[in-house]
Short mmCIF file of C-alpha atoms in Angstrom, two decimals:
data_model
loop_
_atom_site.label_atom_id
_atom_site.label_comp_id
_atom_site.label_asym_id
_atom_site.label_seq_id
_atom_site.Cartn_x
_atom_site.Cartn_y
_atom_site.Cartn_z
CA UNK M 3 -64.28 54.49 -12.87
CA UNK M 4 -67.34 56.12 -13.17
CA UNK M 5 -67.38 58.85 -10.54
CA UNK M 6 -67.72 62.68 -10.48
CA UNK M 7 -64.41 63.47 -13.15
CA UNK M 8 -65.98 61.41 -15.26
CA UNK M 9 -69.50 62.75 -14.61
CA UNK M 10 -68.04 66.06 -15.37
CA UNK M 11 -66.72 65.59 -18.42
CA UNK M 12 -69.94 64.21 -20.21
CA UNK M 13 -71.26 66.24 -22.81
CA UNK M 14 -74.61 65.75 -24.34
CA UNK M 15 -75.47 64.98 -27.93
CA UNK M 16 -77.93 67.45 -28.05
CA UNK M 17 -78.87 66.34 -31.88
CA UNK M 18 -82.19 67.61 -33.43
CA UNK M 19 -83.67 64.28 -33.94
CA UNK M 20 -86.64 64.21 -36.78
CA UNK M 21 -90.02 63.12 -35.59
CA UNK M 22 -88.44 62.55 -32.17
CA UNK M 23 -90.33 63.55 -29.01
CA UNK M 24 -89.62 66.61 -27.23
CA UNK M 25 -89.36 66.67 -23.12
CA UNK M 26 -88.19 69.42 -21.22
CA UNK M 27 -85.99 70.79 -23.95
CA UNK M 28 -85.13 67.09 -25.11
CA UNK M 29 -85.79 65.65 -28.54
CA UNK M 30 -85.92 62.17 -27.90
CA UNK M 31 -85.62 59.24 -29.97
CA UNK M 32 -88.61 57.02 -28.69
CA UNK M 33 -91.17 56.82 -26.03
CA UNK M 34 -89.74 54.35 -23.81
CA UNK M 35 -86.56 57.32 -23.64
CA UNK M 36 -89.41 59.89 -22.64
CA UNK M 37 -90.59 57.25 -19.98
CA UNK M 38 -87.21 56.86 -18.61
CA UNK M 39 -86.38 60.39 -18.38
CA UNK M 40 -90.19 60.99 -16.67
CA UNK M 41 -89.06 58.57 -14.04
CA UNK M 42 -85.61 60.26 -13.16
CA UNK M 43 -87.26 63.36 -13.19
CA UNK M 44 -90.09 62.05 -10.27
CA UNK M 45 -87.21 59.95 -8.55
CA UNK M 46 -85.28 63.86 -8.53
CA UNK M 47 -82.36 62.42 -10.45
CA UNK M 48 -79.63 64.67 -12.32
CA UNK M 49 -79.14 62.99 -15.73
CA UNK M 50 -77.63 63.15 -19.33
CA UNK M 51 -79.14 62.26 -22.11
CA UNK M 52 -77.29 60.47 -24.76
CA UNK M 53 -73.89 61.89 -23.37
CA UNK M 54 -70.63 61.26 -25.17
CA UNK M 55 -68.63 58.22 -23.91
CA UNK M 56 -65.42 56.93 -25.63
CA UNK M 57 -64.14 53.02 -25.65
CA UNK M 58 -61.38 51.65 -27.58
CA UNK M 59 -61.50 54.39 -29.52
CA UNK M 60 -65.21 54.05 -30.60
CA UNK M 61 -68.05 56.77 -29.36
CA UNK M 62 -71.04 55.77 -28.42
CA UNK M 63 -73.94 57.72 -26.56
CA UNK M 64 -75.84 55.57 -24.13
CA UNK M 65 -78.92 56.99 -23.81
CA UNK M 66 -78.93 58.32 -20.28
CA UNK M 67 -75.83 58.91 -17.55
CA UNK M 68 -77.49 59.02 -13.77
CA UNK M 69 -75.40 61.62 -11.20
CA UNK M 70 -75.66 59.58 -7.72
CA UNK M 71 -73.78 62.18 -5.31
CA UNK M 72 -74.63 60.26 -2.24
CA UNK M 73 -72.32 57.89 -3.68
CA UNK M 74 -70.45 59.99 -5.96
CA UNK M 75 -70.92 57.50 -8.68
CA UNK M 76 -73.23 57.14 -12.20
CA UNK M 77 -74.45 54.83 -13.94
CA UNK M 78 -75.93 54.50 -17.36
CA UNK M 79 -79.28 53.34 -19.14
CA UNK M 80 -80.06 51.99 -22.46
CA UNK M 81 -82.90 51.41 -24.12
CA UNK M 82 -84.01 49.07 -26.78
CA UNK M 83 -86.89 49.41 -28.33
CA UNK M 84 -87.25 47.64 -31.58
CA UNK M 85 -86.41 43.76 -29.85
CA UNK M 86 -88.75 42.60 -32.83
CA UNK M 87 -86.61 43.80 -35.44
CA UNK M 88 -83.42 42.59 -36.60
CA UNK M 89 -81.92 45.15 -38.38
CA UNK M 90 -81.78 47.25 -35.08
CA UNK M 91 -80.59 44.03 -32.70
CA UNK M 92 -78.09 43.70 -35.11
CA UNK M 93 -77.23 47.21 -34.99
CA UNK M 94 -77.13 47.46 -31.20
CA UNK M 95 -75.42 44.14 -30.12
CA UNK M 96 -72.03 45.49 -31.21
CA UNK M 97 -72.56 48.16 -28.52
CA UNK M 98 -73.88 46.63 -25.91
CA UNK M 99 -71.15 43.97 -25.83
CA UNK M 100 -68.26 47.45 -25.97
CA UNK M 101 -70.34 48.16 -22.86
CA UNK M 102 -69.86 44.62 -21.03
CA UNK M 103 -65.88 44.27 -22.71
CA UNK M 104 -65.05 47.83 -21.00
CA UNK M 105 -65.74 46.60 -17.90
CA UNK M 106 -69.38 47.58 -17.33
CA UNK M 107 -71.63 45.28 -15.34
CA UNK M 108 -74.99 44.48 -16.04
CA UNK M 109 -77.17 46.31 -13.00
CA UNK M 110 -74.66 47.69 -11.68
CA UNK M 111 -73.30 50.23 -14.13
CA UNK M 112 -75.82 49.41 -17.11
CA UNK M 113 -79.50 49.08 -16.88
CA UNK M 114 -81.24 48.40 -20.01
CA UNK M 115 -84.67 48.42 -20.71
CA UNK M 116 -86.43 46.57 -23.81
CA UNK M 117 -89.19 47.14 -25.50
CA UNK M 118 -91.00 45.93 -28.84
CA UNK M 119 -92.77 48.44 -31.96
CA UNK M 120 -95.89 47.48 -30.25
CA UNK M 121 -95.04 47.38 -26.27
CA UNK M 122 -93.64 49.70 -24.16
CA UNK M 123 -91.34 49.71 -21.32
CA UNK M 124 -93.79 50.30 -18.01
CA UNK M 125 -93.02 53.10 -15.73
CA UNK M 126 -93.37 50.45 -12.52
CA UNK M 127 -90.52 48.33 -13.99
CA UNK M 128 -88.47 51.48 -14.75
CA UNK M 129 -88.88 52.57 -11.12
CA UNK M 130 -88.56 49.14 -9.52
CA UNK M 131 -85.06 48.89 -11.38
CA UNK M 132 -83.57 51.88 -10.72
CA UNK M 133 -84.67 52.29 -7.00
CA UNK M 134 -83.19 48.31 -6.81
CA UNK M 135 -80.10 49.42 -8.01
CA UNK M 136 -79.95 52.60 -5.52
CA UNK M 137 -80.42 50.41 -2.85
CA UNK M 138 -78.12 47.96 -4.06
CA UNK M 139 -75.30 50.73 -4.09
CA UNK M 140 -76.94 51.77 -0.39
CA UNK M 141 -75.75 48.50 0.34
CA UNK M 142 -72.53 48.12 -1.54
CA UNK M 143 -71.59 51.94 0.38
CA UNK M 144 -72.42 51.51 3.50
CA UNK M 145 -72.50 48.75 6.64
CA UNK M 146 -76.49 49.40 7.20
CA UNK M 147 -78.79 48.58 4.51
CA UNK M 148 -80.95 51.68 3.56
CA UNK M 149 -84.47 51.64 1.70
CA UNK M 150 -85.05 54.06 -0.60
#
C-alpha cells in the first residue's frame, strides 16, 4: 500500500550522476527527468527523486515518488527516454514488469513517460497525465467528482 508509512520511509538516491543535469539541488539523469520534476514543482507537488523501493528482494529507484496528502497516497513516475535503443529497452523491461508483478497498476500507481534520443517528453502531456490521474483519485476518494 502506498500511503504515508511508506511515503516516509523513502530515501533518495542522491547519486552524483556525470554529465547529468542539475535542478534545484538535483543531478538528473536526462531532460525529460528535469521536465517532469519542472511540472511537479508548478503543479506544487512534494516529490522524490529516484527514491529507494524494494521488491522481491530487488531495489530499484523509480525515478520520481509523488506525496498526495489529500489522499494520503503516492504514486510513482518513470521515464524512458532512449525507446530507440535496444540496449536500454532491454535494460528497463525487467523493471517495469517488477513494477506491474508487485501489484502496481498502470495510471494508477505508475505513470511513465517515453521519449526517444531525438524527442522529448512535452510538458502539456506531462501535465495532462498527472492532473488526469489526480482527478481520477478525486474520483476514486470521494462521491463528487472534483476538477483539478
Amino acid at each position: 500500500v502506498y500511503n504515508k508509512e511508506f511515503w516516509k520511509t523513502l530515501k533518495e538516491k542522491h547519486e552524483d550522476i556525470p554529465n547529468g543535469y542539475d535542478y534545484r539541488g538535483y543531478k538528473m539523469r536526462s531532460r525529460g527527468e528535469v521536465i517532469i520534476a519542472q511540472v511537479l514543482d508548478s503543479l506544487g507537488l512534494e516529490y522524490k527523486y529516484e527514491p529507494m523501493i524494494v521488491i522481491d528482494d530487488d531495489v530499484y529507484y523509480p525515478d520520481f515518488a509523488v506525496w498526495l496528502p489529500e489522499f494520503g497516497r503516492l504514486f510513482f513516475i518513470e521515464f524512458m527516454g532512449r525507446l530507440d535503443d535496444k540496449t536500454y529497452i532491454y535494460k528497463n523491461t525487467p523493471k517495469l514488469m517488477s513494477y506491474l508483478n508487485s501489484g502496481m497498476v498502470l495510471n494508477r500507481d505508475l505513470l511513465v513517460f517515453c521519449g526517444m534520443q531525438n524527442t522529448m517528453v512535452s510538458v502539456e502531456e506531462v501535465v495532462e497525465d498527472i492532473v488526469s490521474l489526480i482527478n481520477k483519485y478525486c474520483r476514486m476518494y470521494s462521491d463528487s467528482t472534483v476538477t483539478v
